[in-house]
């Protein structure tokens, strides 16, 4: 592993392959019956204890996360707390997992809908939020009685490994949560192909998601695919421009722009465009760049040289296409930043509408802005993407906002709000941003299978000893 701020090694882990994956999957498979048969409330209690232990280790985990991922320490602490918060959300739901009862299917016949866990879940996680994206899978999988084999990104395994240790020390039974390190093509692919794995919960890029979906089809494994995005933000002529500019700045540059839900395309009504862009440029200019460990830093390095190279190509294309650079579009000089993968926060105005920043996912600190005539044009451009993850609109007009919420092709729409994800609400993409839901009570549906049971009352009574119905004992 390389510290992205200084380009030096911070640790190493084994590159697991098919053998290690098989070992982990078998250990999970053996642990499954006992975990499945543990009462749900008890599973919740155990998971709650493990989550609490992780919270107690924030002081140790956050610097570890910063060293392998690059994000500022403040964001690393937030991420660990967020992981715990998500687990606690599912701990709270553990006692509320319900099936169904369908009366009067026929004379003397009723139906039950029972819910069962799937078994071994393969959880494949990227490097941008290594722990929260793990928590989104671990929480609903474990409270519903499944067992997990996680495969972190090969550049960010350290925090995940330490979290697994802490959770087991805090009482999570052996085999219930396993971690295999290694590359996507090695350990990742072996996990997807393993016959004892019943479901793949994947977060990552759209091209990898397509590949995994095809591989999983071989034995019809369940999949949840949380993929790339190119979230539009629409700023109308009646918006609170100050608040919208703050939301755009945080929404684009948090985690150095490496978030699936980052604002990646901004459409502003032309009548307020100059005023809005000036406010936004002021905020972008104040973002402090530096190593994640330094005080007051808001923008760390990009995660890898590869990410920065790709971003540079996309920005160059935007500029060549006619985009105006209002800030950044270059590497910073001096302050020792040349050792890491730093890139200045970049604001681009009016690159061509078919340039790469308009059509591809931009996974770094660059925000393209386009002026639009009206709502129709804004919606048309917003929906022109192959992605459909998040979206946001800023307006004082409730009718306009609710119309946009219905028409924006995305799994989430924020109205006059920064892009905050709530555990209470289901989250997942449309179009090439994937399918399936994480968060919310809805995520539980993706970790259980329902089964229908038909009960003939007369037969049931006979088999239970033929007893006549008794008066209630209480
Ligand atoms: P990636 O697809 O390259 O890798 C993600 C994970 O998949 C890693 O653990 C990797 O090792 C593994 N992997 C790669 N190839 C594999 C294969 N052939 N078989 C099995 N596993 C394989 O993605 P990335 O570049 O690391 O992550 C960034 C992407 O993730 C962006 O596109 C971003 O938008 C997306 N993302 C989506 C969400 C969401 O919730 N929708 C959240 C965060 C990130």
Short mmCIF file of C-alpha atoms and ligand atoms in Angstrom, two decimals:
data_model
loop_
_atom_site.label_atom_id
_atom_site.label_comp_id
_atom_site.label_asym_id
_atom_site.label_seq_id
_atom_site.Cartn_x
_atom_site.Cartn_y
_atom_site.Cartn_z
CA UNK A 1 0.00 0.00 0.00
CA UNK A 2 1.19 3.47 -0.85
CA UNK A 3 0.44 6.65 1.10
CA UNK A 4 -1.07 8.87 -1.65
CA UNK A 5 0.23 12.03 0.02
CA UNK A 6 3.89 11.06 -0.13
CA UNK A 7 4.03 8.15 -2.58
CA UNK A 8 5.74 5.88 -0.02
CA UNK A 9 4.82 2.37 1.10
CA UNK A 10 2.75 2.15 4.31
CA UNK A 11 2.13 -1.57 4.49
CA UNK A 12 1.68 -4.77 2.55
CA UNK A 13 -0.74 -7.69 2.63
CA UNK A 14 -0.80 -11.08 0.87
CA UNK A 15 -2.27 -11.19 -2.63
CA UNK A 16 -4.92 -13.83 -2.07
CA UNK A 17 -6.12 -16.03 -4.92
CA UNK A 18 -8.58 -18.85 -5.48
CA UNK A 19 -7.08 -20.94 -2.62
CA UNK A 20 -7.46 -18.22 0.01
CA UNK A 21 -10.94 -17.37 -1.23
CA UNK A 22 -11.95 -21.01 -0.96
CA UNK A 23 -10.64 -21.15 2.62
CA UNK A 24 -12.57 -18.01 3.60
CA UNK A 25 -15.77 -19.09 1.88
CA UNK A 26 -15.64 -22.52 3.57
CA UNK A 27 -15.05 -20.94 6.95
CA UNK A 28 -18.11 -18.72 6.35
CA UNK A 29 -20.15 -21.65 5.09
CA UNK A 30 -19.40 -23.66 8.23
CA UNK A 31 -20.29 -20.72 10.47
CA UNK A 32 -23.58 -20.12 8.65
CA UNK A 33 -25.97 -22.62 10.33
CA UNK A 34 -25.15 -21.49 13.88
CA UNK A 35 -25.36 -17.79 12.97
CA UNK A 36 -28.59 -18.28 11.02
CA UNK A 37 -30.14 -20.10 13.97
CA UNK A 38 -29.04 -17.49 16.52
CA UNK A 39 -32.13 -15.50 17.55
CA UNK A 40 -32.30 -12.24 15.60
CA UNK A 41 -32.22 -10.14 18.77
CA UNK A 42 -29.05 -11.92 19.88
CA UNK A 43 -27.44 -11.38 16.46
CA UNK A 44 -28.27 -7.71 16.80
CA UNK A 45 -26.79 -7.60 20.30
CA UNK A 46 -23.54 -9.21 19.14
CA UNK A 47 -23.26 -6.91 16.13
CA UNK A 48 -24.03 -3.91 18.34
CA UNK A 49 -21.18 -4.85 20.68
CA UNK A 50 -18.80 -5.24 17.74
CA UNK A 51 -19.85 -1.87 16.30
CA UNK A 52 -19.32 -0.21 19.67
CA UNK A 53 -15.78 -1.63 19.81
CA UNK A 54 -15.03 -0.16 16.37
CA UNK A 55 -16.27 3.23 17.58
CA UNK A 56 -13.89 2.96 20.54
CA UNK A 57 -11.02 2.47 18.09
CA UNK A 58 -11.66 5.57 15.92
CA UNK A 59 -8.42 7.10 17.20
CA UNK A 60 -6.46 4.15 15.81
CA UNK A 61 -8.51 3.48 12.67
CA UNK A 62 -8.78 7.01 11.24
CA UNK A 63 -5.00 7.57 10.79
CA UNK A 64 -4.72 4.08 9.27
CA UNK A 65 -7.46 4.95 6.77
CA UNK A 66 -5.82 8.28 5.94
CA UNK A 67 -2.45 6.62 5.40
CA UNK A 68 -3.75 4.10 2.85
CA UNK A 69 -6.54 6.15 1.24
CA UNK A 70 -5.30 9.74 1.43
CA UNK A 71 -8.41 11.49 2.79
CA UNK A 72 -8.12 14.19 5.48
CA UNK A 73 -8.17 12.86 9.05
CA UNK A 74 -11.42 14.66 9.77
CA UNK A 75 -13.10 12.81 6.88
CA UNK A 76 -11.50 9.52 7.96
CA UNK A 77 -13.00 9.92 11.46
CA UNK A 78 -16.37 10.73 9.90
CA UNK A 79 -16.12 7.63 7.75
CA UNK A 80 -15.44 5.27 10.67
CA UNK A 81 -18.32 6.82 12.65
CA UNK A 82 -20.53 6.45 9.60
CA UNK A 83 -19.62 2.73 9.40
CA UNK A 84 -20.66 2.31 13.04
CA UNK A 85 -23.83 4.34 12.52
CA UNK A 86 -24.90 2.09 9.65
CA UNK A 87 -24.27 -1.09 11.67
CA UNK A 88 -26.28 0.38 14.55
CA UNK A 89 -29.11 1.21 12.18
CA UNK A 90 -29.35 -2.48 11.25
CA UNK A 91 -28.91 -3.58 14.86
CA UNK A 92 -32.06 -1.54 15.52
CA UNK A 93 -33.91 -3.39 12.77
CA UNK A 94 -32.81 -6.88 13.86
CA UNK A 95 -35.91 -7.48 15.98
CA UNK A 96 -38.23 -6.18 13.28
CA UNK A 97 -37.60 -8.61 10.47
CA UNK A 98 -41.06 -9.82 9.48
CA UNK A 99 -42.63 -12.43 7.29
CA UNK A 100 -46.28 -12.60 6.32
CA UNK A 101 -49.55 -14.40 7.06
CA UNK A 102 -52.19 -14.84 4.38
CA UNK A 103 -55.51 -16.13 5.76
CA UNK A 104 -58.26 -18.08 4.00
CA UNK A 105 -56.42 -19.32 0.94
CA UNK A 106 -59.06 -21.99 0.89
CA UNK A 107 -61.39 -23.62 3.38
CA UNK A 108 -59.06 -24.67 6.25
CA UNK A 109 -55.98 -23.40 4.45
CA UNK A 110 -53.76 -20.41 5.14
CA UNK A 111 -50.40 -19.24 3.89
CA UNK A 112 -47.18 -18.06 5.47
CA UNK A 113 -44.45 -16.06 3.82
CA UNK A 114 -41.21 -16.82 5.58
CA UNK A 115 -37.93 -15.03 5.08
CA UNK A 116 -34.63 -16.84 5.16
CA UNK A 117 -31.06 -15.59 4.85
CA UNK A 118 -29.18 -16.54 1.68
CA UNK A 119 -25.96 -17.92 3.15
CA UNK A 120 -22.47 -16.76 2.13
CA UNK A 121 -22.38 -13.20 0.81
CA UNK A 122 -19.37 -11.96 -1.16
CA UNK A 123 -18.91 -8.24 -0.45
CA UNK A 124 -16.63 -6.46 -2.94
CA UNK A 125 -15.70 -2.91 -1.99
CA UNK A 126 -13.75 -0.08 -3.72
CA UNK A 127 -11.09 2.22 -2.30
CA UNK A 128 -12.94 5.54 -2.13
CA UNK A 129 -14.91 4.80 1.08
CA UNK A 130 -13.42 1.45 2.12
CA UNK A 131 -15.28 1.20 5.44
CA UNK A 132 -18.68 2.84 4.94
CA UNK A 133 -19.27 0.85 1.77
CA UNK A 134 -18.35 -2.29 3.69
CA UNK A 135 -20.79 -1.33 6.48
CA UNK A 136 -23.62 -0.95 3.95
CA UNK A 137 -23.24 -4.66 3.18
CA UNK A 138 -22.19 -6.03 6.55
CA UNK A 139 -25.10 -4.52 8.51
CA UNK A 140 -28.07 -5.90 6.55
CA UNK A 141 -26.25 -9.16 5.72
CA UNK A 142 -25.38 -10.05 9.32
CA UNK A 143 -28.62 -9.05 11.08
CA UNK A 144 -30.60 -11.20 8.66
CA UNK A 145 -28.41 -14.22 9.48
CA UNK A 146 -26.04 -14.33 6.52
CA UNK A 147 -22.26 -14.67 6.73
CA UNK A 148 -19.83 -12.49 4.80
CA UNK A 149 -16.57 -12.79 2.90
CA UNK A 150 -15.32 -9.28 2.10
CA UNK A 151 -12.80 -8.37 -0.58
CA UNK A 152 -11.50 -4.80 -0.08
CA UNK A 153 -9.78 -2.91 -2.90
CA UNK A 154 -6.17 -4.04 -3.25
CA UNK A 155 -4.97 -0.51 -2.38
CA UNK A 156 -7.05 -0.13 0.83
CA UNK A 157 -7.17 -3.41 2.80
CA UNK A 158 -5.52 -2.27 6.05
CA UNK A 159 -8.46 -0.59 7.82
CA UNK A 160 -10.83 -3.39 6.81
CA UNK A 161 -8.49 -6.05 8.23
CA UNK A 162 -8.13 -4.17 11.52
CA UNK A 163 -11.91 -3.65 11.77
CA UNK A 164 -12.47 -7.40 11.29
CA UNK A 165 -10.01 -8.12 14.11
CA UNK A 166 -11.68 -5.64 16.45
CA UNK A 167 -15.15 -7.00 15.70
CA UNK A 168 -14.07 -10.56 16.41
CA UNK A 169 -12.31 -9.56 19.63
CA UNK A 170 -15.61 -7.92 20.62
CA UNK A 171 -17.56 -11.16 20.24
CA UNK A 172 -18.46 -11.70 16.58
CA UNK A 173 -18.19 -15.51 16.17
CA UNK A 174 -15.36 -16.89 14.02
CA UNK A 175 -16.27 -17.34 10.36
CA UNK A 176 -19.19 -14.90 10.37
CA UNK A 177 -17.15 -12.07 8.82
CA UNK A 178 -14.06 -12.93 6.78
CA UNK A 179 -11.69 -10.80 4.72
CA UNK A 180 -9.62 -11.88 1.74
CA UNK A 181 -7.10 -9.43 0.32
CA UNK A 182 -5.96 -9.38 -3.29
CA UNK A 183 -6.67 -7.93 -6.69
CA UNK A 184 -9.98 -7.78 -8.51
CA UNK A 185 -8.91 -10.24 -11.18
CA UNK A 186 -7.46 -12.58 -8.52
CA UNK A 187 -9.37 -12.73 -5.23
CA UNK A 188 -12.37 -10.73 -6.49
CA UNK A 189 -13.10 -12.90 -9.46
CA UNK A 190 -12.54 -16.12 -7.46
CA UNK A 191 -15.14 -14.90 -4.96
CA UNK A 192 -17.69 -14.23 -7.68
CA UNK A 193 -17.06 -17.65 -9.21
CA UNK A 194 -17.11 -19.65 -5.96
CA UNK A 195 -20.05 -22.08 -6.01
CA UNK A 196 -20.80 -21.71 -2.29
CA UNK A 197 -21.28 -17.94 -2.55
CA UNK A 198 -24.98 -17.15 -2.90
CA UNK A 199 -24.85 -13.43 -3.54
CA UNK A 200 -22.38 -10.76 -4.60
CA UNK A 201 -22.87 -7.32 -3.08
CA UNK A 202 -20.68 -5.11 -5.22
CA UNK A 203 -19.73 -1.44 -5.16
CA UNK A 204 -17.39 -0.23 -7.85
CA UNK A 205 -17.18 1.00 -11.40
CA UNK A 206 -19.77 0.34 -14.10
CA UNK A 207 -17.39 -1.64 -16.38
CA UNK A 208 -16.46 -3.98 -13.50
CA UNK A 209 -20.13 -4.28 -12.52
CA UNK A 210 -21.02 -5.45 -16.03
CA UNK A 211 -18.26 -8.03 -15.91
CA UNK A 212 -19.38 -9.35 -12.52
CA UNK A 213 -22.99 -9.54 -13.59
CA UNK A 214 -21.99 -11.76 -16.51
CA UNK A 215 -19.81 -13.96 -14.27
CA UNK A 216 -22.53 -14.27 -11.62
CA UNK A 217 -24.98 -15.36 -14.31
CA UNK A 218 -23.12 -18.66 -14.67
CA UNK A 219 -24.78 -20.02 -11.55
CA UNK A 220 -27.49 -17.36 -11.21
CA UNK A 221 -26.00 -15.76 -8.11
CA UNK A 222 -27.94 -12.82 -6.71
CA UNK A 223 -26.18 -9.49 -7.26
CA UNK A 224 -26.56 -5.97 -5.96
CA UNK A 225 -24.58 -3.54 -8.10
CA UNK A 226 -23.79 -0.05 -6.74
CA UNK A 227 -21.91 1.49 -9.66
CA UNK A 228 -20.66 4.77 -11.07
CA UNK A 229 -22.53 8.04 -11.31
CA UNK A 230 -22.43 11.47 -12.90
CA UNK A 231 -24.83 13.34 -10.66
CA UNK A 232 -26.42 16.49 -12.07
CA UNK A 233 -27.17 19.52 -9.91
CA UNK A 234 -29.70 22.06 -11.19
CA UNK A 235 -29.61 25.61 -9.84
CA UNK A 236 -32.75 27.56 -10.77
CA UNK A 237 -33.18 31.32 -11.01
CA UNK A 238 -35.05 31.45 -7.66
CA UNK A 239 -32.50 29.34 -5.71
CA UNK A 240 -30.66 30.45 -2.59
CA UNK A 241 -27.40 30.91 -4.49
CA UNK A 242 -25.18 31.13 -1.42
CA UNK A 243 -26.40 27.81 -0.02
CA UNK A 244 -26.40 26.18 -3.45
CA UNK A 245 -22.77 27.24 -4.03
CA UNK A 246 -21.75 25.76 -0.64
CA UNK A 247 -23.53 22.50 -1.44
CA UNK A 248 -21.85 22.36 -4.85
CA UNK A 249 -18.42 22.95 -3.36
CA UNK A 250 -18.80 20.33 -0.62
CA UNK A 251 -20.70 17.96 -2.91
CA UNK A 252 -18.03 18.02 -5.58
CA UNK A 253 -14.80 18.27 -3.58
CA UNK A 254 -15.49 16.09 -0.48
CA UNK A 255 -13.14 13.06 -0.52
CA UNK A 256 -11.15 14.85 -3.24
CA UNK A 257 -14.07 14.39 -5.64
CA UNK A 258 -13.81 10.61 -5.42
CA UNK A 259 -17.39 9.83 -4.44
CA UNK A 260 -20.00 8.00 -6.46
CA UNK A 261 -22.53 10.61 -5.29
CA UNK A 262 -20.38 13.64 -5.97
CA UNK A 263 -21.93 16.46 -8.01
CA UNK A 264 -20.30 15.86 -11.37
CA UNK A 265 -22.31 18.09 -13.73
CA UNK A 266 -23.78 21.45 -12.78
CA UNK A 267 -26.55 23.21 -14.72
CA UNK A 268 -27.37 26.78 -13.72
CA UNK A 269 -30.11 29.01 -15.16
CA UNK A 270 -28.41 31.65 -17.33
CA UNK A 271 -30.14 34.59 -15.63
CA UNK A 272 -28.26 33.84 -12.35
CA UNK A 273 -25.24 32.04 -13.80
CA UNK A 274 -22.64 34.81 -13.43
CA UNK A 275 -23.56 35.54 -9.81
CA UNK A 276 -23.65 31.83 -8.91
CA UNK A 277 -20.36 31.00 -10.63
CA UNK A 278 -18.62 33.90 -8.87
CA UNK A 279 -19.79 32.62 -5.47
CA UNK A 280 -18.75 29.08 -6.32
CA UNK A 281 -15.32 30.14 -7.60
CA UNK A 282 -14.75 31.99 -4.31
CA UNK A 283 -15.47 28.84 -2.32
CA UNK A 284 -13.33 26.62 -4.56
CA UNK A 285 -10.43 29.06 -4.20
CA UNK A 286 -10.57 28.73 -0.41
CA UNK A 287 -10.30 24.91 -0.31
CA UNK A 288 -7.06 24.09 1.48
CA UNK A 289 -5.02 21.41 -0.24
CA UNK A 290 -2.50 19.19 1.58
CA UNK A 291 -1.69 15.82 3.16
CA UNK A 292 -4.64 14.32 5.05
CA UNK A 293 -2.69 14.45 8.30
CA UNK A 294 -2.12 18.23 8.18
CA UNK A 295 -4.30 20.60 10.22
CA UNK A 296 -7.19 22.30 8.41
CA UNK A 297 -6.77 20.42 5.13
CA UNK A 298 -10.00 20.05 3.15
CA UNK A 299 -8.66 18.41 0.02
CA UNK A 300 -6.20 15.52 0.21
CA UNK A 301 -4.40 13.89 -2.70
CA UNK A 302 -6.10 11.73 -5.29
CA UNK A 303 -5.91 8.09 -4.32
CA UNK A 304 -3.44 7.01 -7.01
CA UNK A 305 -1.30 8.21 -9.89
CA UNK A 306 -3.68 6.37 -12.22
CA UNK A 307 -6.68 8.35 -10.95
CA UNK A 308 -4.82 11.62 -11.42
CA UNK A 309 -3.67 10.70 -14.94
CA UNK A 310 -7.25 9.92 -15.94
CA UNK A 311 -8.55 13.16 -14.44
CA UNK A 312 -5.87 15.14 -16.26
CA UNK A 313 -6.89 13.61 -19.57
CA UNK A 314 -10.55 14.46 -18.95
CA UNK A 315 -9.77 18.07 -17.96
CA UNK A 316 -7.47 18.51 -20.97
CA UNK A 317 -10.26 17.29 -23.23
CA UNK A 318 -12.71 19.74 -21.58
CA UNK A 319 -10.34 22.64 -22.16
CA UNK A 320 -9.63 21.59 -25.76
CA UNK A 321 -13.37 21.43 -26.36
CA UNK A 322 -13.70 25.13 -25.42
CA UNK A 323 -14.15 24.99 -21.63
CA UNK A 324 -12.92 28.00 -19.66
CA UNK A 325 -10.77 27.29 -16.58
CA UNK A 326 -11.88 29.41 -13.63
CA UNK A 327 -9.70 27.61 -11.11
CA UNK A 328 -7.12 24.82 -10.98
CA UNK A 329 -6.68 22.43 -13.91
CA UNK A 330 -3.13 21.75 -12.78
CA UNK A 331 -0.99 20.07 -10.16
CA UNK A 332 -0.01 22.30 -7.22
CA UNK A 333 3.62 23.35 -6.98
CA UNK A 334 5.79 23.53 -3.84
CA UNK A 335 5.03 22.68 -0.17
CA UNK A 336 6.29 19.13 -0.76
CA UNK A 337 3.05 18.30 -2.55
CA UNK A 338 4.88 17.13 -5.66
CA UNK A 339 5.61 13.79 -3.93
CA UNK A 340 1.93 12.87 -3.72
CA UNK A 341 -0.94 12.60 -6.21
CA UNK A 342 -2.30 16.11 -5.68
CA UNK A 343 -4.43 18.08 -8.12
CA UNK A 344 -5.90 21.53 -7.62
CA UNK A 345 -9.67 21.87 -7.25
CA UNK A 346 -10.85 22.69 -10.74
CA UNK A 347 -13.78 24.71 -12.00
CA UNK A 348 -14.60 24.57 -15.72
CA UNK A 349 -17.26 26.62 -17.49
CA UNK A 350 -19.00 25.54 -20.69
CA UNK A 351 -16.89 22.67 -21.98
CA UNK A 352 -18.55 21.08 -25.03
CA UNK A 353 -21.73 19.24 -24.18
CA UNK A 354 -20.30 16.05 -25.65
CA UNK A 355 -16.88 16.40 -24.01
CA UNK A 356 -15.60 13.66 -21.70
CA UNK A 357 -16.52 15.53 -18.49
CA UNK A 358 -20.11 15.58 -19.76
CA UNK A 359 -20.37 11.95 -20.81
CA UNK A 360 -17.95 10.02 -18.56
CA UNK A 361 -17.76 9.72 -14.79
CA UNK A 362 -15.20 12.22 -13.45
CA UNK A 363 -13.74 10.72 -10.28
CA UNK A 364 -11.69 13.63 -8.98
CA UNK A 365 -11.83 17.33 -8.03
CA UNK A 366 -13.10 18.92 -11.26
CA UNK A 367 -16.54 20.45 -11.72
CA UNK A 368 -17.94 21.43 -15.14
CA UNK A 369 -20.69 24.08 -15.18
CA UNK A 370 -23.13 24.75 -18.01
CA UNK A 371 -25.65 27.60 -18.42
CA UNK A 372 -29.20 26.53 -19.30
CA UNK A 373 -32.24 28.49 -20.52
CA UNK A 374 -34.87 26.86 -18.35
CA UNK A 375 -36.02 23.78 -16.50
CA UNK A 376 -36.79 21.78 -19.65
CA UNK A 377 -33.27 22.17 -20.95
CA UNK A 378 -31.79 21.43 -17.51
CA UNK A 379 -33.79 18.21 -17.18
CA UNK A 380 -33.00 17.11 -20.69
CA UNK A 381 -29.26 17.53 -20.12
CA UNK A 382 -29.42 16.02 -16.62
CA UNK A 383 -31.15 12.91 -17.99
CA UNK A 384 -28.89 12.61 -21.04
CA UNK A 385 -26.32 10.61 -19.03
CA UNK A 386 -26.05 6.82 -19.08
CA UNK A 387 -25.79 7.06 -15.28
CA UNK A 388 -28.64 7.53 -12.84
CA UNK A 389 -27.31 7.60 -9.29
CA UNK A 390 -28.00 10.88 -7.46
CA UNK A 391 -29.27 14.33 -8.47
CA UNK A 392 -30.15 17.61 -6.83
CA UNK A 393 -32.19 20.70 -7.49
CA UNK A 394 -32.14 24.13 -5.88
CA UNK A 395 -35.31 26.23 -6.20
CA UNK A 396 -37.80 28.08 -4.01
CA UNK A 397 -40.72 26.76 -6.07
CA UNK A 398 -42.20 23.60 -4.56
CA UNK A 399 -44.05 22.65 -7.75
CA UNK A 400 -40.91 22.91 -9.80
CA UNK A 401 -38.98 20.87 -7.21
CA UNK A 402 -41.52 18.07 -7.01
CA UNK A 403 -41.84 17.93 -10.79
CA UNK A 404 -38.05 17.57 -11.04
CA UNK A 405 -38.04 14.88 -8.32
CA UNK A 406 -40.40 12.83 -10.49
CA UNK A 407 -38.62 13.45 -13.77
CA UNK A 408 -34.93 13.19 -12.82
CA UNK A 409 -33.70 9.72 -13.77
CA UNK A 410 -31.78 8.96 -10.59
CA UNK A 411 -32.09 6.83 -7.47
CA UNK A 412 -31.93 9.88 -5.16
CA UNK A 413 -32.95 13.52 -5.53
CA UNK A 414 -32.02 16.18 -2.99
CA UNK A 415 -34.15 19.33 -2.96
CA UNK A 416 -32.35 22.37 -1.52
CA UNK A 417 -30.10 20.00 0.41
CA UNK A 418 -26.48 18.89 0.30
CA UNK A 419 -25.94 15.30 -0.85
CA UNK A 420 -26.24 13.53 2.49
CA UNK A 421 -27.07 9.83 2.51
CA UNK A 422 -29.44 8.72 5.27
CA UNK A 423 -29.48 5.17 6.62
CA UNK A 424 -33.26 5.47 6.79
CA UNK A 425 -33.70 5.89 3.02
CA UNK A 426 -33.05 3.22 0.36
CA UNK A 427 -30.15 4.10 -1.90
CA UNK A 428 -29.27 2.64 -5.29
CA UNK A 429 -28.82 3.56 -8.91
CA UNK A 430 -30.94 3.51 -12.04
CA UNK A 431 -29.69 2.93 -15.59
CA UNK A 432 -25.96 2.10 -15.69
CA UNK A 433 -25.51 3.12 -12.05
CA UNK A 434 -26.66 -0.36 -11.10
CA UNK A 435 -29.58 -1.95 -9.31
CA UNK A 436 -30.60 -3.13 -5.88
CA UNK A 437 -30.77 -1.06 -2.71
CA UNK A 438 -28.51 -0.39 0.21
CA UNK A 439 -29.64 1.50 3.34
CA UNK A 440 -33.22 1.72 4.53
CA UNK A 441 -35.27 -1.22 5.70
CA UNK A 442 -35.41 -2.10 1.97
CA UNK A 443 -31.80 -3.33 2.01
CA UNK A 444 -32.98 -6.31 4.09
CA UNK A 445 -34.93 -7.56 1.06
CA UNK A 446 -31.66 -7.96 -0.83
CA UNK A 447 -30.20 -10.25 1.85
CA UNK A 448 -33.18 -12.54 2.34
CA UNK A 449 -35.31 -14.80 0.21
CA UNK A 450 -38.99 -15.23 0.80
CA UNK A 451 -40.61 -18.59 0.67
CA UNK A 452 -44.30 -19.41 0.65
CA UNK A 453 -45.70 -22.07 2.93
CA UNK A 454 -49.22 -23.47 2.61
CA UNK A 455 -50.79 -24.87 5.77
CA UNK A 456 -53.88 -27.11 5.75
CA UNK A 457 -55.33 -26.57 9.19
CA UNK A 458 -57.05 -29.97 9.56
CA UNK A 459 -53.87 -31.90 8.72
CA UNK A 460 -51.79 -29.74 10.97
CA UNK A 461 -54.14 -30.43 13.89
CA UNK A 462 -54.05 -34.20 13.28
CA UNK A 463 -50.26 -34.33 13.01
CA UNK A 464 -49.92 -32.41 16.23
CA UNK A 465 -51.71 -35.24 18.02
CA UNK A 466 -55.22 -34.74 16.76
CA UNK A 467 -56.04 -32.53 19.73
CA UNK A 468 -59.31 -30.66 19.67
CA UNK A 469 -58.95 -26.90 19.74
CA UNK A 470 -58.36 -25.80 23.31
CA UNK A 471 -59.59 -22.66 25.00
CA UNK A 472 -56.95 -20.07 25.25
CA UNK A 473 -54.54 -20.60 28.16
CA UNK A 474 -54.09 -16.91 28.72
P1 LIG B 1 -13.44 -1.03 -9.50
O1 LIG B 1 -14.66 -1.54 -10.16
O2 LIG B 1 -12.19 -0.98 -10.27
O3 LIG B 1 -13.11 -1.90 -8.19
C1 LIG B 1 -14.04 -2.10 -7.16
C2 LIG B 1 -13.75 -3.42 -6.46
O4 LIG B 1 -13.94 -4.47 -7.40
C3 LIG B 1 -12.32 -3.57 -5.95
O5 LIG B 1 -12.33 -4.29 -4.73
C4 LIG B 1 -11.67 -4.39 -7.05
O6 LIG B 1 -10.55 -5.12 -6.60
C5 LIG B 1 -12.81 -5.31 -7.44
N1 LIG B 1 -12.70 -5.86 -8.80
C6 LIG B 1 -12.15 -5.29 -9.91
N2 LIG B 1 -12.22 -6.14 -10.97
C7 LIG B 1 -12.83 -7.26 -10.53
C8 LIG B 1 -13.18 -8.50 -11.13
N3 LIG B 1 -12.91 -8.76 -12.42
N4 LIG B 1 -13.80 -9.44 -10.38
C9 LIG B 1 -14.09 -9.20 -9.09
N5 LIG B 1 -13.76 -8.04 -8.45
C10 LIG B 1 -13.14 -7.10 -9.16
O7 LIG B 1 -13.86 0.38 -8.93
P2 LIG B 1 -12.91 1.49 -8.30
O8 LIG B 1 -12.29 2.27 -9.38
O9 LIG B 1 -12.04 0.85 -7.28
O10 LIG B 1 -13.99 2.37 -7.52
C11 LIG B 1 -14.52 3.54 -8.01
C12 LIG B 1 -15.87 3.30 -8.66
O11 LIG B 1 -16.80 2.87 -7.67
C13 LIG B 1 -16.46 4.54 -9.26
O12 LIG B 1 -17.03 4.25 -10.50
C14 LIG B 1 -17.54 4.93 -8.27
O13 LIG B 1 -18.59 5.71 -8.80
C15 LIG B 1 -18.01 3.60 -7.83
N6 LIG B 1 -18.72 3.72 -6.55
C16 LIG B 1 -20.07 3.50 -6.53
C17 LIG B 1 -20.78 3.66 -5.34
C18 LIG B 1 -22.26 3.42 -5.27
O14 LIG B 1 -22.78 3.24 -4.18
N7 LIG B 1 -22.98 3.40 -6.38
C19 LIG B 1 -20.10 4.04 -4.18
C20 LIG B 1 -18.73 4.26 -4.25
C21 LIG B 1 -18.04 4.09 -5.44
#
